[in-house]
């Protein structure tokens, strides 16, 4: 006997609504939910396979600990959680709080319980050696928002459904399905932009799948995004095409910025950008004259040279042309649940309040760059990481120089991982605590409404009952937090 369950997909930021057909303990088919207010029936190949994780025979179903000969053997939940807490506590007592490092991965933000309890655990540990996925892609965005708006999580989202001119820089949303832009089915949305007479302009060193759809494609040299954007501002300043009302009444710092712009005149940066000066001028003027326009940049901007400056310059262009906070421009979503308050309470906002021990790299929203993990484990001295907790992340695969990190993990005194699988990272752990798969717990939109093109909040029921002995990710994080003397009520800013 089959049944149908509506469920939000937890496999990427698009968070599409799914319609699952379930038979007993198996998902037999997955369709996009045509009634979902955000995704309206969109489904990708990854989402179509969401049920396979539930029945995957390779997924761990119970805790395991590493034996002397490198194999893993079963251990009970109580013993595993006690062991993890004891080793973390012992490290803290002997070497101090920073001797415990934490890496948390993206899946912690797809489940409201995991999001809340990973914050509580981080707060309880109080370590400055905490790392997450942000430094792989969005730190420049978070830093730019911190300096521009005084709030790292104030992230303007392009109103793709109502804009008339979409300037897309270093992003390939047709393939990525959006990053810091929760707008499922972007190919369809961009087609509709063009059908209503709008323009799609793509700036990218590579003629990407999104560039292939564009009305205009500018093949910029890598690392030149900031120069291009400042050149556009120079053109608009020279031609008096800026929104003076916004600059005079709602913004500060324009005069100072304007004094630097002549150095970025199109003819001066054209060679550096690899774009003709007249093309820079044309795009700048089109952008300013469009009835509605928005500039948006992602991975290519965030991972390139001058990334924070380029991200800041994207917003400066939106602000100076009166596109910030306007329909069809760059808008701030209004989530039903104000997660930013919790993030601030947990110290997960700000930039440069402290730095990494070895290279002096600045923190962003409370995390050090994950590229510093290996050296923080390897380098002797006070504050060296001796014990590491990884939580729903695979940094050996996702951070720069994963091979070095893999070698460093073998030098730890103790490592515990919360993860569904033995993978490139967790195979180095002394203890693995596997959560049940998402389909066994309910889920509420918590993080992605911060980046969503429409204001929605959705709740999904559990699809399956957990098997006996299975714990959800939030239950594991809660058990560990409470064994370490913390709890949700204790969330407070990390001392700077
Ligand atoms: S695009 Fe939609 S269906 Fe595909 S993985 Fe992302 S959320 Fe799931």
PDB file of N, CA and C in Angstrom, residues 295-387:
ATOM      1  N   UNK A 295      22.389  43.528  -9.654  1.00  0.00           N
ATOM      2  CA  UNK A 295      23.671  42.838  -9.840  1.00  0.00           C
ATOM      3  C   UNK A 295      23.794  41.777  -8.756  1.00  0.00           C
ATOM      4  N   UNK A 296      24.307  40.620  -9.156  1.00  0.00           N
ATOM      5  CA  UNK A 296      24.428  39.475  -8.239  1.00  0.00           C
ATOM      6  C   UNK A 296      25.732  38.762  -8.562  1.00  0.00           C
ATOM      7  N   UNK A 297      26.460  38.375  -7.537  1.00  0.00           N
ATOM      8  CA  UNK A 297      27.695  37.634  -7.772  1.00  0.00           C
ATOM      9  C   UNK A 297      27.818  36.491  -6.791  1.00  0.00           C
ATOM     10  N   UNK A 298      28.484  35.412  -7.208  1.00  0.00           N
ATOM     11  CA  UNK A 298      28.649  34.286  -6.287  1.00  0.00           C
ATOM     12  C   UNK A 298      30.043  33.674  -6.355  1.00  0.00           C
ATOM     13  N   UNK A 299      30.104  32.356  -6.453  1.00  0.00           N
ATOM     14  CA  UNK A 299      31.362  31.636  -6.218  1.00  0.00           C
ATOM     15  C   UNK A 299      32.563  32.246  -6.930  1.00  0.00           C
ATOM     16  N   UNK A 300      32.395  32.557  -8.212  1.00  0.00           N
ATOM     17  CA  UNK A 300      33.527  33.075  -8.976  1.00  0.00           C
ATOM     18  C   UNK A 300      34.045  34.368  -8.378  1.00  0.00           C
ATOM     19  N   UNK A 301      33.133  35.175  -7.845  1.00  0.00           N
ATOM     20  CA  UNK A 301      33.533  36.424  -7.204  1.00  0.00           C
ATOM     21  C   UNK A 301      34.145  36.113  -5.839  1.00  0.00           C
ATOM     22  N   UNK A 302      33.478  35.252  -5.090  1.00  0.00           N
ATOM     23  CA  UNK A 302      33.889  34.962  -3.712  1.00  0.00           C
ATOM     24  C   UNK A 302      35.208  34.208  -3.632  1.00  0.00           C
ATOM     25  N   UNK A 303      35.520  33.445  -4.666  1.00  0.00           N
ATOM     26  CA  UNK A 303      36.731  32.625  -4.597  1.00  0.00           C
ATOM     27  C   UNK A 303      37.885  33.247  -5.375  1.00  0.00           C
ATOM     28  N   UNK A 304      37.668  34.432  -5.947  1.00  0.00           N
ATOM     29  CA  UNK A 304      38.715  35.047  -6.757  1.00  0.00           C
ATOM     30  C   UNK A 304      39.525  36.064  -5.967  1.00  0.00           C
ATOM     31  N   UNK A 305      40.440  36.745  -6.666  1.00  0.00           N
ATOM     32  CA  UNK A 305      41.202  37.809  -6.022  1.00  0.00           C
ATOM     33  C   UNK A 305      40.278  38.980  -5.693  1.00  0.00           C
ATOM     34  N   UNK A 306      40.618  39.734  -4.670  1.00  0.00           N
ATOM     35  CA  UNK A 306      39.852  40.918  -4.250  1.00  0.00           C
ATOM     36  C   UNK A 306      38.376  40.560  -4.017  1.00  0.00           C
ATOM     37  N   UNK A 307      38.153  39.377  -3.438  1.00  0.00           N
ATOM     38  CA  UNK A 307      36.787  38.851  -3.354  1.00  0.00           C
ATOM     39  C   UNK A 307      35.872  39.725  -2.497  1.00  0.00           C
ATOM     40  N   UNK A 308      36.368  40.170  -1.346  1.00  0.00           N
ATOM     41  CA  UNK A 308      35.502  40.977  -0.476  1.00  0.00           C
ATOM     42  C   UNK A 308      35.230  42.329  -1.122  1.00  0.00           C
ATOM     43  N   UNK A 309      36.265  42.911  -1.731  1.00  0.00           N
ATOM     44  CA  UNK A 309      36.080  44.196  -2.418  1.00  0.00           C
ATOM     45  C   UNK A 309      35.074  44.046  -3.563  1.00  0.00           C
ATOM     46  N   UNK A 310      35.188  42.967  -4.324  1.00  0.00           N
ATOM     47  CA  UNK A 310      34.275  42.767  -5.459  1.00  0.00           C
ATOM     48  C   UNK A 310      32.842  42.577  -4.968  1.00  0.00           C
ATOM     49  N   UNK A 311      32.680  41.818  -3.887  1.00  0.00           N
ATOM     50  CA  UNK A 311      31.330  41.609  -3.342  1.00  0.00           C
ATOM     51  C   UNK A 311      30.764  42.935  -2.845  1.00  0.00           C
ATOM     52  N   UNK A 312      31.611  43.684  -2.165  1.00  0.00           N
ATOM     53  CA  UNK A 312      31.219  45.011  -1.677  1.00  0.00           C
ATOM     54  C   UNK A 312      30.833  45.908  -2.864  1.00  0.00           C
ATOM     55  N   UNK A 313      31.594  45.831  -3.955  1.00  0.00           N
ATOM     56  CA  UNK A 313      31.333  46.686  -5.120  1.00  0.00           C
ATOM     57  C   UNK A 313      30.027  46.309  -5.820  1.00  0.00           C
ATOM     58  N   UNK A 314      29.652  45.030  -5.772  1.00  0.00           N
ATOM     59  CA  UNK A 314      28.346  44.631  -6.328  1.00  0.00           C
ATOM     60  C   UNK A 314      27.241  45.367  -5.580  1.00  0.00           C
ATOM     61  N   UNK A 315      27.357  45.359  -4.251  1.00  0.00           N
ATOM     62  CA  UNK A 315      26.330  46.048  -3.463  1.00  0.00           C
ATOM     63  C   UNK A 315      26.409  47.556  -3.677  1.00  0.00           C
ATOM     64  N   UNK A 316      27.631  48.080  -3.814  1.00  0.00           N
ATOM     65  CA  UNK A 316      27.771  49.528  -4.046  1.00  0.00           C
ATOM     66  C   UNK A 316      27.055  49.916  -5.339  1.00  0.00           C
ATOM     67  N   UNK A 317      27.167  49.062  -6.370  1.00  0.00           N
ATOM     68  CA  UNK A 317      26.476  49.344  -7.640  1.00  0.00           C
ATOM     69  C   UNK A 317      24.962  49.317  -7.437  1.00  0.00           C
ATOM     70  N   UNK A 318      24.487  48.310  -6.704  1.00  0.00           N
ATOM     71  CA  UNK A 318      23.039  48.238  -6.445  1.00  0.00           C
ATOM     72  C   UNK A 318      22.562  49.451  -5.646  1.00  0.00           C
ATOM     73  N   UNK A 319      23.347  49.841  -4.639  1.00  0.00           N
ATOM     74  CA  UNK A 319      22.951  50.980  -3.797  1.00  0.00           C
ATOM     75  C   UNK A 319      22.964  52.266  -4.622  1.00  0.00           C
ATOM     76  N   UNK A 320      24.063  52.500  -5.333  1.00  0.00           N
ATOM     77  CA  UNK A 320      24.256  53.790  -6.009  1.00  0.00           C
ATOM     78  C   UNK A 320      23.281  54.000  -7.162  1.00  0.00           C
ATOM     79  N   UNK A 321      22.687  52.912  -7.647  1.00  0.00           N
ATOM     80  CA  UNK A 321      21.697  53.056  -8.721  1.00  0.00           C
ATOM     81  C   UNK A 321      20.269  52.897  -8.179  1.00  0.00           C
ATOM     82  N   UNK A 322      20.155  52.896  -6.858  1.00  0.00           N
ATOM     83  CA  UNK A 322      18.815  52.845  -6.253  1.00  0.00           C
ATOM     84  C   UNK A 322      18.138  51.501  -6.388  1.00  0.00           C
ATOM     85  N   UNK A 323      18.933  50.427  -6.448  1.00  0.00           N
ATOM     86  CA  UNK A 323      18.341  49.089  -6.639  1.00  0.00           C
ATOM     87  C   UNK A 323      18.218  48.303  -5.339  1.00  0.00           C
ATOM     88  N   UNK A 324      18.781  48.824  -4.245  1.00  0.00           N
ATOM     89  CA  UNK A 324      18.758  48.048  -3.003  1.00  0.00           C
ATOM     90  C   UNK A 324      17.396  48.205  -2.321  1.00  0.00           C
ATOM     91  N   UNK A 325      16.804  47.076  -1.988  1.00  0.00           N
ATOM     92  CA  UNK A 325      15.522  47.106  -1.283  1.00  0.00           C
ATOM     93  C   UNK A 325      14.349  47.429  -2.181  1.00  0.00           C
ATOM     94  N   UNK A 326      14.559  47.422  -3.505  1.00  0.00           N
ATOM     95  CA  UNK A 326      13.469  47.750  -4.434  1.00  0.00           C
ATOM     96  C   UNK A 326      12.997  46.497  -5.162  1.00  0.00           C
ATOM     97  N   UNK A 327      11.724  46.495  -5.529  1.00  0.00           N
ATOM     98  CA  UNK A 327      11.176  45.400  -6.340  1.00  0.00           C
ATOM     99  C   UNK A 327      12.005  45.275  -7.614  1.00  0.00           C
ATOM    100  N   UNK A 328      12.405  44.051  -7.918  1.00  0.00           N
ATOM    101  CA  UNK A 328      13.218  43.829  -9.115  1.00  0.00           C
ATOM    102  C   UNK A 328      14.688  44.123  -8.893  1.00  0.00           C
ATOM    103  N   UNK A 329      15.043  44.533  -7.684  1.00  0.00           N
ATOM    104  CA  UNK A 329      16.441  44.825  -7.365  1.00  0.00           C
ATOM    105  C   UNK A 329      16.989  43.802  -6.387  1.00  0.00           C
ATOM    106  N   UNK A 330      17.839  44.269  -5.470  1.00  0.00           N
ATOM    107  CA  UNK A 330      18.413  43.387  -4.449  1.00  0.00           C
ATOM    108  C   UNK A 330      17.620  43.604  -3.166  1.00  0.00           C
ATOM    109  N   UNK A 331      16.925  42.565  -2.735  1.00  0.00           N
ATOM    110  CA  UNK A 331      15.989  42.736  -1.617  1.00  0.00           C
ATOM    111  C   UNK A 331      16.404  41.899  -0.411  1.00  0.00           C
ATOM    112  N   UNK A 332      16.048  42.388   0.769  1.00  0.00           N
ATOM    113  CA  UNK A 332      16.301  41.625   1.991  1.00  0.00           C
ATOM    114  C   UNK A 332      15.046  40.827   2.338  1.00  0.00           C
ATOM    115  N   UNK A 333      15.158  39.496   2.356  1.00  0.00           N
ATOM    116  CA  UNK A 333      13.991  38.682   2.719  1.00  0.00           C
ATOM    117  C   UNK A 333      13.532  38.976   4.151  1.00  0.00           C
ATOM    118  N   UNK A 334      12.303  38.607   4.431  1.00  0.00           N
ATOM    119  CA  UNK A 334      11.768  38.754   5.785  1.00  0.00           C
ATOM    120  C   UNK A 334      11.341  37.383   6.281  1.00  0.00           C
ATOM    121  N   UNK A 335      12.271  36.630   6.848  1.00  0.00           N
ATOM    122  CA  UNK A 335      11.937  35.261   7.261  1.00  0.00           C
ATOM    123  C   UNK A 335      10.950  35.256   8.426  1.00  0.00           C
ATOM    124  N   UNK A 336      10.134  34.210   8.464  1.00  0.00           N
ATOM    125  CA  UNK A 336       9.161  34.086   9.556  1.00  0.00           C
ATOM    126  C   UNK A 336       9.884  33.923  10.889  1.00  0.00           C
ATOM    127  N   UNK A 337      11.018  33.229  10.857  1.00  0.00           N
ATOM    128  CA  UNK A 337      11.795  33.023  12.088  1.00  0.00           C
ATOM    129  C   UNK A 337      13.092  33.814  11.932  1.00  0.00           C
ATOM    130  N   UNK A 338      13.332  34.734  12.868  1.00  0.00           N
ATOM    131  CA  UNK A 338      14.495  35.609  12.739  1.00  0.00           C
ATOM    132  C   UNK A 338      15.750  34.905  13.262  1.00  0.00           C
ATOM    133  N   UNK A 339      16.332  34.107  12.383  1.00  0.00           N
ATOM    134  CA  UNK A 339      17.505  33.328  12.771  1.00  0.00           C
ATOM    135  C   UNK A 339      18.697  34.225  13.093  1.00  0.00           C
ATOM    136  N   UNK A 340      18.742  35.404  12.480  1.00  0.00           N
ATOM    137  CA  UNK A 340      19.923  36.255  12.676  1.00  0.00           C
ATOM    138  C   UNK A 340      20.091  36.631  14.150  1.00  0.00           C
ATOM    139  N   UNK A 341      18.983  36.721  14.878  1.00  0.00           N
ATOM    140  CA  UNK A 341      19.097  37.045  16.314  1.00  0.00           C
ATOM    141  C   UNK A 341      19.829  35.932  17.040  1.00  0.00           C
ATOM    142  N   UNK A 342      19.463  34.693  16.708  1.00  0.00           N
ATOM    143  CA  UNK A 342      20.128  33.560  17.356  1.00  0.00           C
ATOM    144  C   UNK A 342      21.600  33.520  16.960  1.00  0.00           C
ATOM    145  N   UNK A 343      21.869  33.773  15.668  1.00  0.00           N
ATOM    146  CA  UNK A 343      23.255  33.734  15.207  1.00  0.00           C
ATOM    147  C   UNK A 343      24.090  34.783  15.936  1.00  0.00           C
ATOM    148  N   UNK A 344      23.501  35.958  16.144  1.00  0.00           N
ATOM    149  CA  UNK A 344      24.242  37.003  16.858  1.00  0.00           C
ATOM    150  C   UNK A 344      24.451  36.604  18.314  1.00  0.00           C
ATOM    151  N   UNK A 345      23.402  36.045  18.933  1.00  0.00           N
ATOM    152  CA  UNK A 345      23.534  35.599  20.322  1.00  0.00           C
ATOM    153  C   UNK A 345      24.642  34.562  20.459  1.00  0.00           C
ATOM    154  N   UNK A 346      24.767  33.722  19.425  1.00  0.00           N
ATOM    155  CA  UNK A 346      25.777  32.660  19.460  1.00  0.00           C
ATOM    156  C   UNK A 346      27.143  33.171  19.006  1.00  0.00           C
ATOM    157  N   UNK A 347      27.264  34.468  18.754  1.00  0.00           N
ATOM    158  CA  UNK A 347      28.548  35.027  18.322  1.00  0.00           C
ATOM    159  C   UNK A 347      28.837  34.785  16.858  1.00  0.00           C
ATOM    160  N   UNK A 348      27.857  34.234  16.119  1.00  0.00           N
ATOM    161  CA  UNK A 348      28.082  33.900  14.707  1.00  0.00           C
ATOM    162  C   UNK A 348      27.770  35.096  13.818  1.00  0.00           C
ATOM    163  N   UNK A 349      28.355  36.225  14.131  1.00  0.00           N
ATOM    164  CA  UNK A 349      28.222  37.435  13.318  1.00  0.00           C
ATOM    165  C   UNK A 349      29.458  38.270  13.601  1.00  0.00           C
ATOM    166  N   UNK A 350      29.937  38.980  12.593  1.00  0.00           N
ATOM    167  CA  UNK A 350      31.128  39.804  12.799  1.00  0.00           C
ATOM    168  C   UNK A 350      32.301  39.310  11.971  1.00  0.00           C
ATOM    169  N   UNK A 351      33.386  40.046  12.065  1.00  0.00           N
ATOM    170  CA  UNK A 351      34.562  39.725  11.242  1.00  0.00           C
ATOM    171  C   UNK A 351      35.811  40.298  11.908  1.00  0.00           C
ATOM    172  N   UNK A 352      36.870  39.510  11.941  1.00  0.00           N
ATOM    173  CA  UNK A 352      38.168  40.007  12.400  1.00  0.00           C
ATOM    174  C   UNK A 352      38.272  40.264  13.889  1.00  0.00           C
ATOM    175  N   UNK A 353      37.410  39.640  14.712  1.00  0.00           N
ATOM    176  CA  UNK A 353      37.488  39.877  16.163  1.00  0.00           C
ATOM    177  C   UNK A 353      38.645  39.121  16.792  1.00  0.00           C
ATOM    178  N   UNK A 354      39.066  38.042  16.174  1.00  0.00           N
ATOM    179  CA  UNK A 354      40.276  37.335  16.574  1.00  0.00           C
ATOM    180  C   UNK A 354      40.857  36.674  15.336  1.00  0.00           C
ATOM    181  N   UNK A 355      42.027  36.097  15.511  1.00  0.00           N
ATOM    182  CA  UNK A 355      42.721  35.553  14.338  1.00  0.00           C
ATOM    183  C   UNK A 355      43.268  34.173  14.665  1.00  0.00           C
ATOM    184  N   UNK A 356      43.586  33.430  13.626  1.00  0.00           N
ATOM    185  CA  UNK A 356      44.119  32.083  13.842  1.00  0.00           C
ATOM    186  C   UNK A 356      45.520  32.195  14.448  1.00  0.00           C
ATOM    187  N   UNK A 357      45.900  31.174  15.180  1.00  0.00           N
ATOM    188  CA  UNK A 357      47.147  31.182  15.947  1.00  0.00           C
ATOM    189  C   UNK A 357      48.374  31.190  15.037  1.00  0.00           C
ATOM    190  N   UNK A 358      48.363  30.379  13.983  1.00  0.00           N
ATOM    191  CA  UNK A 358      49.585  30.177  13.198  1.00  0.00           C
ATOM    192  C   UNK A 358      49.784  31.274  12.157  1.00  0.00           C
ATOM    193  N   UNK A 359      48.770  31.552  11.358  1.00  0.00           N
ATOM    194  CA  UNK A 359      48.944  32.513  10.262  1.00  0.00           C
ATOM    195  C   UNK A 359      48.257  33.848  10.495  1.00  0.00           C
ATOM    196  N   UNK A 360      47.523  33.960  11.593  1.00  0.00           N
ATOM    197  CA  UNK A 360      46.841  35.223  11.878  1.00  0.00           C
ATOM    198  C   UNK A 360      45.705  35.518  10.919  1.00  0.00           C
ATOM    199  N   UNK A 361      44.997  34.480  10.456  1.00  0.00           N
ATOM    200  CA  UNK A 361      43.874  34.689   9.535  1.00  0.00           C
ATOM    201  C   UNK A 361      42.630  35.090  10.342  1.00  0.00           C
ATOM    202  N   UNK A 362      41.864  36.065   9.846  1.00  0.00           N
ATOM    203  CA  UNK A 362      40.747  36.577  10.652  1.00  0.00           C
ATOM    204  C   UNK A 362      39.555  35.626  10.701  1.00  0.00           C
ATOM    205  N   UNK A 363      38.869  35.671  11.835  1.00  0.00           N
ATOM    206  CA  UNK A 363      37.606  34.921  11.923  1.00  0.00           C
ATOM    207  C   UNK A 363      36.526  35.639  11.128  1.00  0.00           C
ATOM    208  N   UNK A 364      35.542  34.878  10.687  1.00  0.00           N
ATOM    209  CA  UNK A 364      34.340  35.441  10.068  1.00  0.00           C
ATOM    210  C   UNK A 364      33.154  34.704  10.664  1.00  0.00           C
ATOM    211  N   UNK A 365      32.204  35.436  11.169  1.00  0.00           N
ATOM    212  CA  UNK A 365      31.033  34.912  11.891  1.00  0.00           C
ATOM    213  C   UNK A 365      31.423  33.838  12.919  1.00  0.00           C
ATOM    214  N   UNK A 366      32.562  34.049  13.560  1.00  0.00           N
ATOM    215  CA  UNK A 366      32.988  33.145  14.634  1.00  0.00           C
ATOM    216  C   UNK A 366      33.839  31.980  14.177  1.00  0.00           C
ATOM    217  N   UNK A 367      34.009  31.796  12.869  1.00  0.00           N
ATOM    218  CA  UNK A 367      34.786  30.662  12.357  1.00  0.00           C
ATOM    219  C   UNK A 367      36.107  31.147  11.771  1.00  0.00           C
ATOM    220  N   UNK A 368      37.138  30.333  11.963  1.00  0.00           N
ATOM    221  CA  UNK A 368      38.399  30.587  11.270  1.00  0.00           C
ATOM    222  C   UNK A 368      38.339  29.921   9.899  1.00  0.00           C
ATOM    223  N   UNK A 369      39.141  30.401   8.935  1.00  0.00           N
ATOM    224  CA  UNK A 369      39.131  29.754   7.615  1.00  0.00           C
ATOM    225  C   UNK A 369      39.521  28.278   7.726  1.00  0.00           C
ATOM    226  N   UNK A 370      38.755  27.422   7.071  1.00  0.00           N
ATOM    227  CA  UNK A 370      39.006  25.979   7.184  1.00  0.00           C
ATOM    228  C   UNK A 370      40.362  25.598   6.603  1.00  0.00           C
ATOM    229  N   UNK A 371      40.921  26.445   5.741  1.00  0.00           N
ATOM    230  CA  UNK A 371      42.246  26.164   5.180  1.00  0.00           C
ATOM    231  C   UNK A 371      43.319  26.187   6.270  1.00  0.00           C
ATOM    232  N   UNK A 372      42.983  26.727   7.448  1.00  0.00           N
ATOM    233  CA  UNK A 372      43.970  26.796   8.540  1.00  0.00           C
ATOM    234  C   UNK A 372      43.910  25.573   9.455  1.00  0.00           C
ATOM    235  N   UNK A 373      42.971  24.678   9.226  1.00  0.00           N
ATOM    236  CA  UNK A 373      42.799  23.547  10.152  1.00  0.00           C
ATOM    237  C   UNK A 373      44.058  22.702  10.288  1.00  0.00           C
ATOM    238  N   UNK A 374      44.635  22.332   9.150  1.00  0.00           N
ATOM    239  CA  UNK A 374      45.778  21.415   9.188  1.00  0.00           C
ATOM    240  C   UNK A 374      46.915  22.010  10.006  1.00  0.00           C
ATOM    241  N   UNK A 375      47.257  23.269   9.741  1.00  0.00           N
ATOM    242  CA  UNK A 375      48.390  23.873  10.464  1.00  0.00           C
ATOM    243  C   UNK A 375      48.067  24.062  11.944  1.00  0.00           C
ATOM    244  N   UNK A 376      46.798  24.264  12.280  1.00  0.00           N
ATOM    245  CA  UNK A 376      46.432  24.423  13.687  1.00  0.00           C
ATOM    246  C   UNK A 376      46.508  23.083  14.429  1.00  0.00           C
ATOM    247  N   UNK A 377      46.433  21.992  13.691  1.00  0.00           N
ATOM    248  CA  UNK A 377      46.604  20.665  14.302  1.00  0.00           C
ATOM    249  C   UNK A 377      48.090  20.311  14.391  1.00  0.00           C
ATOM    250  N   UNK A 378      48.847  20.710  13.354  1.00  0.00           N
ATOM    251  CA  UNK A 378      50.249  20.253  13.257  1.00  0.00           C
ATOM    252  C   UNK A 378      51.224  21.090  14.070  1.00  0.00           C
ATOM    253  N   UNK A 379      50.935  22.381  14.240  1.00  0.00           N
ATOM    254  CA  UNK A 379      51.946  23.293  14.788  1.00  0.00           C
ATOM    255  C   UNK A 379      51.956  23.271  16.312  1.00  0.00           C
ATOM    256  N   UNK A 380      53.093  22.910  16.933  1.00  0.00           N
ATOM    257  CA  UNK A 380      53.147  22.857  18.397  1.00  0.00           C
ATOM    258  C   UNK A 380      52.928  24.232  19.017  1.00  0.00           C
ATOM    259  N   UNK A 381      52.524  24.230  20.281  1.00  0.00           N
ATOM    260  CA  UNK A 381      52.349  25.483  21.013  1.00  0.00           C
ATOM    261  C   UNK A 381      50.991  25.545  21.675  1.00  0.00           C
ATOM    262  N   UNK A 382      50.815  26.556  22.500  1.00  0.00           N
ATOM    263  CA  UNK A 382      49.559  26.715  23.215  1.00  0.00           C
ATOM    264  C   UNK A 382      48.426  26.971  22.218  1.00  0.00           C
ATOM    265  N   UNK A 383      47.317  26.279  22.398  1.00  0.00           N
ATOM    266  CA  UNK A 383      46.180  26.464  21.500  1.00  0.00           C
ATOM    267  C   UNK A 383      46.171  25.485  20.340  1.00  0.00           C
ATOM    268  N   UNK A 384      47.177  24.605  20.280  1.00  0.00           N
ATOM    269  CA  UNK A 384      47.193  23.584  19.221  1.00  0.00           C
ATOM    270  C   UNK A 384      45.981  22.661  19.387  1.00  0.00           C
ATOM    271  N   UNK A 385      45.367  22.290  18.273  1.00  0.00           N
ATOM    272  CA  UNK A 385      44.200  21.402  18.338  1.00  0.00           C
ATOM    273  C   UNK A 385      44.677  19.982  18.632  1.00  0.00           C
ATOM    274  N   UNK A 386      44.156  19.424  19.723  1.00  0.00           N
ATOM    275  CA  UNK A 386      44.513  18.047  20.117  1.00  0.00           C
ATOM    276  C   UNK A 386      43.353  17.084  19.877  1.00  0.00           C
ATOM    277  N   UNK A 387      42.148  17.617  20.035  1.00  0.00           N
ATOM    278  CA  UNK A 387      40.946  16.799  19.842  1.00  0.00           C
ATOM    279  C   UNK A 387      40.058  17.517  18.841  1.00  0.00           C
TER     280      UNK A 387
END
